[in-house]
Amino acid sequence: MDPAVLREDMVDGLESPAKGVLTDEAVAIAMRDVPRHAFLEDDHSAYADREHEVLETRVLAPSTVARLFEALALEDGDDVLIVGAGVGYTAAVAAEIVGEQRVHAVDISRPLVAEARANLERAGYEGVLVDRRDGANGLPEYAPFDRILLEAAAVDPPRPLLDQLADGGRLVLPRGTQPQRLAAVDADGSSEVFEAVSFDPLLLEGEQSGAVERNRTNREDLEYARQRAESRTGWEQEWIAWDDRLR
């Protein structure tokens, strides 16, 4: 079957009352235009509303992509950062809405960066910048961003990403451990919570596949506990050092 017809059916299904996950016309048009099969090997299953696995990462189902973009509320001309480039499909949808040169994507996995670049070029979105970075640090060279999409779960938005938001900007992420909720955090500190979701945790350097430690949430708990313990005695140590200098 013609991929264009499959895309039409896919988007019609997302807009139907049965699912009701897609109401933004700009997102609907973008998802009708982006050749999703260019990012997945099987032309037909590419348009089924289900996840796929490529290079040990999950390729989001179309309904999940629609939910993310509904929360992101992209506008023409926005500068966008996508943290978790994956195979590049989400970046392509964003490029359809705001323009290729305004979309930047990062991923911690080198194989995925290469895959995303190749897929985007094959699909006609070679103007999208994809770089290999620790996503928690964002992409400061191109900041500020009007919209940042974090495609991995975190208890709290990483501070570097919040710092890279433009005035009036918005960061969308799966927030929490279990359960997770899709959340939008605006540059002014206000936030909005949407439906429950399930994403893999945000990985930092050294936590890629094959590394010993992969659960960032547990690691954060240990780090915060250590910081709190040190903060309770930090001022005492400073006074002891000061007394030594006075002597």
mmCIF file of C-alpha atoms in Angstrom:
data_model
loop_
_atom_site.group_PDB
_atom_site.id
_atom_site.type_symbol
_atom_site.label_atom_id
_atom_site.label_comp_id
_atom_site.label_asym_id
_atom_site.label_seq_id
_atom_site.Cartn_x
_atom_site.Cartn_y
_atom_site.Cartn_z
ATOM 1 C CA MET A 1 0.000 0.000 0.000
ATOM 2 C CA ASP A 2 1.087 3.563 -0.700
ATOM 3 C CA PRO A 3 2.925 4.957 2.383
ATOM 4 C CA ALA A 4 1.033 8.249 1.960
ATOM 5 C CA VAL A 5 -2.230 6.368 2.390
ATOM 6 C CA LEU A 6 -0.857 4.574 5.438
ATOM 7 C CA ARG A 7 0.117 7.929 6.941
ATOM 8 C CA GLU A 8 -3.359 9.297 6.333
ATOM 9 C CA ASP A 9 -4.896 6.288 8.054
ATOM 10 C CA MET A 10 -2.454 6.607 10.947
ATOM 11 C CA VAL A 11 -3.279 10.269 11.584
ATOM 12 C CA ASP A 12 -7.018 9.728 11.085
ATOM 13 C CA GLY A 13 -6.844 7.099 13.796
ATOM 14 C CA LEU A 14 -5.019 9.451 16.175
ATOM 15 C CA GLU A 15 -7.639 12.144 15.570
ATOM 16 C CA SER A 16 -10.578 9.771 16.012
ATOM 17 C CA PRO A 17 -12.783 10.004 19.131
ATOM 18 C CA ALA A 18 -11.663 6.488 20.059
ATOM 19 C CA LYS A 19 -8.104 7.686 20.711
ATOM 20 C CA GLY A 20 -8.476 11.443 20.773
ATOM 21 C CA VAL A 21 -4.765 12.081 21.256
ATOM 22 C CA LEU A 22 -4.248 14.492 18.366
ATOM 23 C CA THR A 23 -6.017 17.839 18.101
ATOM 24 C CA ASP A 24 -3.215 20.179 16.971
ATOM 25 C CA GLU A 25 -3.669 20.696 13.234
ATOM 26 C CA ALA A 26 -0.014 21.618 12.663
ATOM 27 C CA VAL A 27 1.109 18.348 14.269
ATOM 28 C CA ALA A 28 -1.444 16.380 12.250
ATOM 29 C CA ILE A 29 -0.183 17.909 9.003
ATOM 30 C CA ALA A 30 3.428 17.213 9.982
ATOM 31 C CA MET A 31 2.724 13.562 10.821
ATOM 32 C CA ARG A 32 0.913 13.193 7.490
ATOM 33 C CA ASP A 33 3.968 14.542 5.667
ATOM 34 C CA VAL A 34 6.882 12.831 7.441
ATOM 35 C CA PRO A 35 7.718 9.445 5.835
ATOM 36 C CA ARG A 36 7.873 7.397 9.021
ATOM 37 C CA HIS A 37 8.928 4.331 7.047
ATOM 38 C CA ALA A 38 12.243 6.092 6.295
ATOM 39 C CA PHE A 39 13.078 5.727 9.999
ATOM 40 C CA LEU A 40 12.069 2.070 10.331
ATOM 41 C CA GLU A 41 12.837 -0.951 8.168
ATOM 42 C CA ASP A 42 9.309 -2.280 7.669
ATOM 43 C CA ASP A 43 7.176 0.067 5.549
ATOM 44 C CA HIS A 44 3.860 -1.287 6.771
ATOM 45 C CA SER A 45 4.480 -1.802 10.495
ATOM 46 C CA ALA A 46 6.035 1.668 10.640
ATOM 47 C CA TYR A 47 2.530 3.132 10.602
ATOM 48 C CA ALA A 48 1.010 0.803 13.181
ATOM 49 C CA ASP A 49 0.380 2.481 16.521
ATOM 50 C CA ARG A 50 3.007 0.557 18.431
ATOM 51 C CA GLU A 51 6.587 0.903 19.603
ATOM 52 C CA HIS A 52 9.599 -0.517 17.807
ATOM 53 C CA GLU A 53 13.099 -1.285 19.012
ATOM 54 C CA VAL A 54 16.142 -0.123 17.055
ATOM 55 C CA LEU A 55 19.723 -0.241 18.333
ATOM 56 C CA GLU A 56 18.532 -0.947 21.874
ATOM 57 C CA THR A 57 16.276 2.102 22.015
ATOM 58 C CA ARG A 58 12.513 2.383 21.843
ATOM 59 C CA VAL A 59 11.022 4.123 18.834
ATOM 60 C CA LEU A 60 7.892 5.774 20.182
ATOM 61 C CA ALA A 61 4.453 4.779 18.951
ATOM 62 C CA PRO A 62 2.708 7.450 16.831
ATOM 63 C CA SER A 63 0.146 8.094 19.588
ATOM 64 C CA THR A 64 2.950 8.815 22.068
ATOM 65 C CA VAL A 65 4.602 11.190 19.593
ATOM 66 C CA ALA A 66 1.280 12.985 19.189
ATOM 67 C CA ARG A 67 0.915 13.367 22.968
ATOM 68 C CA LEU A 68 4.403 14.822 23.271
ATOM 69 C CA PHE A 69 3.782 17.400 20.576
ATOM 70 C CA GLU A 70 0.375 18.325 21.965
ATOM 71 C CA ALA A 71 2.093 19.185 25.259
ATOM 72 C CA LEU A 72 5.003 20.914 23.519
ATOM 73 C CA ALA A 73 2.698 23.326 21.645
ATOM 74 C CA LEU A 74 5.171 24.172 18.889
ATOM 75 C CA GLU A 75 4.743 27.371 16.905
ATOM 76 C CA ASP A 76 6.194 28.274 13.543
ATOM 77 C CA GLY A 77 9.662 29.747 13.991
ATOM 78 C CA ASP A 78 10.385 28.177 17.387
ATOM 79 C CA ASP A 79 13.932 27.018 18.076
ATOM 80 C CA VAL A 80 13.694 23.430 19.298
ATOM 81 C CA LEU A 81 15.996 21.062 21.174
ATOM 82 C CA ILE A 82 15.143 17.363 21.288
ATOM 83 C CA VAL A 83 16.999 15.411 23.956
ATOM 84 C CA GLY A 84 17.016 11.796 22.878
ATOM 85 C CA ALA A 85 17.325 11.897 19.106
ATOM 86 C CA GLY A 86 16.636 8.184 18.768
ATOM 87 C CA VAL A 87 16.167 7.262 15.113
ATOM 88 C CA GLY A 88 15.291 10.871 14.213
ATOM 89 C CA TYR A 89 11.537 10.620 13.636
ATOM 90 C CA THR A 90 10.528 13.106 16.333
ATOM 91 C CA ALA A 91 13.054 15.612 15.020
ATOM 92 C CA ALA A 92 11.564 15.251 11.539
ATOM 93 C CA VAL A 93 8.056 15.992 12.812
ATOM 94 C CA ALA A 94 9.388 19.086 14.588
ATOM 95 C CA ALA A 95 11.209 20.149 11.410
ATOM 96 C CA GLU A 96 7.954 20.010 9.450
ATOM 97 C CA ILE A 97 6.422 22.501 11.885
ATOM 98 C CA VAL A 98 9.254 24.963 12.576
ATOM 99 C CA GLY A 99 11.776 24.379 9.759
ATOM 100 C CA GLU A 100 14.856 22.160 9.579
ATOM 101 C CA GLN A 101 17.392 24.793 10.594
ATOM 102 C CA ARG A 102 15.544 25.427 13.857
ATOM 103 C CA VAL A 103 15.648 21.834 15.086
ATOM 104 C CA HIS A 104 18.550 20.492 17.137
ATOM 105 C CA ALA A 105 18.747 16.984 18.563
ATOM 106 C CA VAL A 106 21.209 15.253 20.859
ATOM 107 C CA ASP A 107 21.687 11.681 21.965
ATOM 108 C CA ILE A 108 24.194 10.021 24.274
ATOM 109 C CA SER A 109 24.525 6.986 21.989
ATOM 110 C CA ARG A 110 26.967 7.299 19.079
ATOM 111 C CA PRO A 111 25.257 4.557 17.024
ATOM 112 C CA LEU A 112 21.915 6.328 17.415
ATOM 113 C CA VAL A 113 23.390 9.676 16.374
ATOM 114 C CA ALA A 114 24.698 8.040 13.197
ATOM 115 C CA GLU A 115 21.355 6.321 12.632
ATOM 116 C CA ALA A 116 19.378 9.539 13.147
ATOM 117 C CA ARG A 117 21.601 11.506 10.789
ATOM 118 C CA ALA A 118 21.307 8.867 8.060
ATOM 119 C CA ASN A 119 17.542 8.554 8.478
ATOM 120 C CA LEU A 120 16.954 12.302 8.462
ATOM 121 C CA GLU A 121 19.044 12.715 5.332
ATOM 122 C CA ARG A 122 17.215 9.872 3.609
ATOM 123 C CA ALA A 123 13.846 11.390 4.562
ATOM 124 C CA GLY A 124 14.834 14.853 3.317
ATOM 125 C CA TYR A 125 15.583 16.599 6.623
ATOM 126 C CA GLU A 126 19.374 16.877 6.385
ATOM 127 C CA GLY A 127 19.171 20.424 7.774
ATOM 128 C CA VAL A 128 18.403 19.079 11.273
ATOM 129 C CA LEU A 129 21.478 19.174 13.524
ATOM 130 C CA VAL A 130 22.127 15.927 15.430
ATOM 131 C CA ASP A 131 25.023 15.771 17.857
ATOM 132 C CA ARG A 132 26.375 13.248 20.321
ATOM 133 C CA ARG A 133 25.981 14.794 23.795
ATOM 134 C CA ASP A 134 25.020 14.028 27.367
ATOM 135 C CA GLY A 135 21.408 15.153 27.075
ATOM 136 C CA ALA A 136 21.212 16.397 30.666
ATOM 137 C CA ASN A 137 23.619 19.184 29.665
ATOM 138 C CA GLY A 138 21.589 20.244 26.636
ATOM 139 C CA LEU A 139 23.222 22.114 23.778
ATOM 140 C CA PRO A 140 24.355 25.469 25.191
ATOM 141 C CA GLU A 141 26.062 26.592 21.968
ATOM 142 C CA TYR A 142 22.660 26.948 20.301
ATOM 143 C CA ALA A 143 20.634 28.129 23.294
ATOM 144 C CA PRO A 144 18.230 29.624 24.089
ATOM 145 C CA PHE A 145 15.462 27.336 22.884
ATOM 146 C CA ASP A 146 11.772 28.129 22.705
ATOM 147 C CA ARG A 147 10.915 24.482 23.201
ATOM 148 C CA ILE A 148 12.853 21.554 24.667
ATOM 149 C CA LEU A 149 11.551 17.999 24.448
ATOM 150 C CA LEU A 150 13.152 15.480 26.789
ATOM 151 C CA GLU A 151 12.332 11.963 25.609
ATOM 152 C CA ALA A 152 13.473 10.253 28.808
ATOM 153 C CA ALA A 153 12.161 10.232 32.351
ATOM 154 C CA ALA A 154 13.623 12.357 35.144
ATOM 155 C CA VAL A 155 12.477 13.146 38.672
ATOM 156 C CA ASP A 156 13.132 16.835 38.034
ATOM 157 C CA PRO A 157 14.062 18.711 34.866
ATOM 158 C CA PRO A 158 17.861 18.964 34.594
ATOM 159 C CA ARG A 159 18.924 22.480 35.562
ATOM 160 C CA PRO A 160 21.034 23.043 32.394
ATOM 161 C CA LEU A 161 17.957 22.415 30.269
ATOM 162 C CA LEU A 162 15.870 24.905 32.246
ATOM 163 C CA ASP A 163 18.679 27.441 31.957
ATOM 164 C CA GLN A 164 18.656 27.020 28.169
ATOM 165 C CA LEU A 165 14.971 27.940 27.830
ATOM 166 C CA ALA A 166 14.182 31.262 26.186
ATOM 167 C CA ASP A 167 11.792 33.689 27.839
ATOM 168 C CA GLY A 168 8.361 32.194 27.372
ATOM 169 C CA GLY A 169 9.937 28.814 26.612
ATOM 170 C CA ARG A 170 8.647 25.387 27.557
ATOM 171 C CA LEU A 171 10.270 22.085 28.514
ATOM 172 C CA VAL A 172 8.257 18.877 28.150
ATOM 173 C CA LEU A 173 9.366 15.663 29.845
ATOM 174 C CA PRO A 174 8.107 12.426 31.417
ATOM 175 C CA ARG A 175 8.410 13.310 35.100
ATOM 176 C CA GLY A 176 8.785 10.922 38.023
ATOM 177 C CA THR A 177 9.727 7.293 38.444
ATOM 178 C CA GLN A 178 6.684 5.043 38.646
ATOM 179 C CA PRO A 179 4.164 6.285 37.913
ATOM 180 C CA GLN A 180 5.440 8.867 35.450
ATOM 181 C CA ARG A 181 3.359 11.774 34.217
ATOM 182 C CA LEU A 182 3.934 13.841 31.124
ATOM 183 C CA ALA A 183 4.712 17.368 32.313
ATOM 184 C CA ALA A 184 5.342 20.771 30.769
ATOM 185 C CA VAL A 185 7.525 23.226 32.687
ATOM 186 C CA ASP A 186 7.564 26.829 31.487
ATOM 187 C CA ALA A 187 10.448 29.268 31.788
ATOM 188 C CA ASP A 188 8.506 31.272 34.401
ATOM 189 C CA GLY A 189 8.397 28.228 36.687
ATOM 190 C CA SER A 190 4.768 27.298 36.088
ATOM 191 C CA SER A 191 3.975 23.722 35.146
ATOM 192 C CA GLU A 192 1.197 21.589 33.727
ATOM 193 C CA VAL A 193 0.693 17.855 34.203
ATOM 194 C CA PHE A 194 -0.812 15.583 31.573
ATOM 195 C CA GLU A 195 -1.533 11.855 31.323
ATOM 196 C CA ALA A 196 0.489 8.936 32.658
ATOM 197 C CA VAL A 197 3.350 7.723 30.451
ATOM 198 C CA SER A 198 6.159 5.191 30.608
ATOM 199 C CA PHE A 199 9.647 6.123 29.400
ATOM 200 C CA ASP A 200 13.134 4.823 30.068
ATOM 201 C CA PRO A 201 15.173 6.941 32.521
ATOM 202 C CA LEU A 202 17.503 9.658 31.307
ATOM 203 C CA LEU A 203 21.007 8.256 30.901
ATOM 204 C CA LEU A 204 24.152 10.177 31.715
ATOM 205 C CA GLU A 205 27.708 9.592 30.538
ATOM 206 C CA GLY A 206 28.754 6.056 31.488
ATOM 207 C CA GLU A 207 25.175 4.808 31.775
ATOM 208 C CA GLN A 208 24.705 3.653 28.201
ATOM 209 C CA SER A 209 23.936 0.056 27.367
ATOM 210 C CA GLY A 210 26.608 -2.192 28.808
ATOM 211 C CA ALA A 211 27.554 0.164 31.622
ATOM 212 C CA VAL A 212 27.326 -1.024 35.220
ATOM 213 C CA GLU A 213 24.975 1.709 36.361
ATOM 214 C CA ARG A 214 21.956 2.665 34.292
ATOM 215 C CA ASN A 215 19.239 3.822 36.699
ATOM 216 C CA ARG A 216 19.791 7.531 37.070
ATOM 217 C CA THR A 217 16.980 7.921 39.576
ATOM 218 C CA ASN A 218 18.676 5.672 42.133
ATOM 219 C CA ARG A 219 21.976 7.411 41.572
ATOM 220 C CA GLU A 220 20.385 10.796 42.109
ATOM 221 C CA ASP A 221 18.948 9.617 45.411
ATOM 222 C CA LEU A 222 22.439 8.686 46.615
ATOM 223 C CA GLU A 223 23.926 11.968 45.421
ATOM 224 C CA TYR A 224 21.231 14.048 47.081
ATOM 225 C CA ALA A 225 21.633 12.137 50.333
ATOM 226 C CA ARG A 226 25.390 12.738 50.248
ATOM 227 C CA GLN A 227 24.923 16.428 49.515
ATOM 228 C CA ARG A 228 22.467 16.823 52.393
ATOM 229 C CA ALA A 229 24.845 15.056 54.786
ATOM 230 C CA GLU A 230 27.737 17.276 53.743
ATOM 231 C CA SER A 231 25.673 20.458 53.960
ATOM 232 C CA ARG A 232 24.871 19.781 57.616
ATOM 233 C CA THR A 233 28.550 19.881 58.591
ATOM 234 C CA GLY A 234 29.939 22.225 55.973
ATOM 235 C CA TRP A 235 29.604 25.410 58.052
ATOM 236 C CA GLU A 236 31.194 23.708 61.055
ATOM 237 C CA GLN A 237 34.234 22.761 58.976
ATOM 238 C CA GLU A 238 34.546 26.324 57.699
ATOM 239 C CA TRP A 239 34.589 27.711 61.259
ATOM 240 C CA ILE A 240 37.199 25.174 62.357
ATOM 241 C CA ALA A 241 39.395 26.186 59.431
ATOM 242 C CA TRP A 242 38.864 29.866 60.273
ATOM 243 C CA ASP A 243 39.839 29.267 63.928
ATOM 244 C CA ASP A 244 43.032 27.559 62.771
ATOM 245 C CA ARG A 245 43.929 30.552 60.628
ATOM 246 C CA LEU A 246 43.379 32.948 63.565
ATOM 247 C CA ARG A 247 45.835 30.991 65.651
#
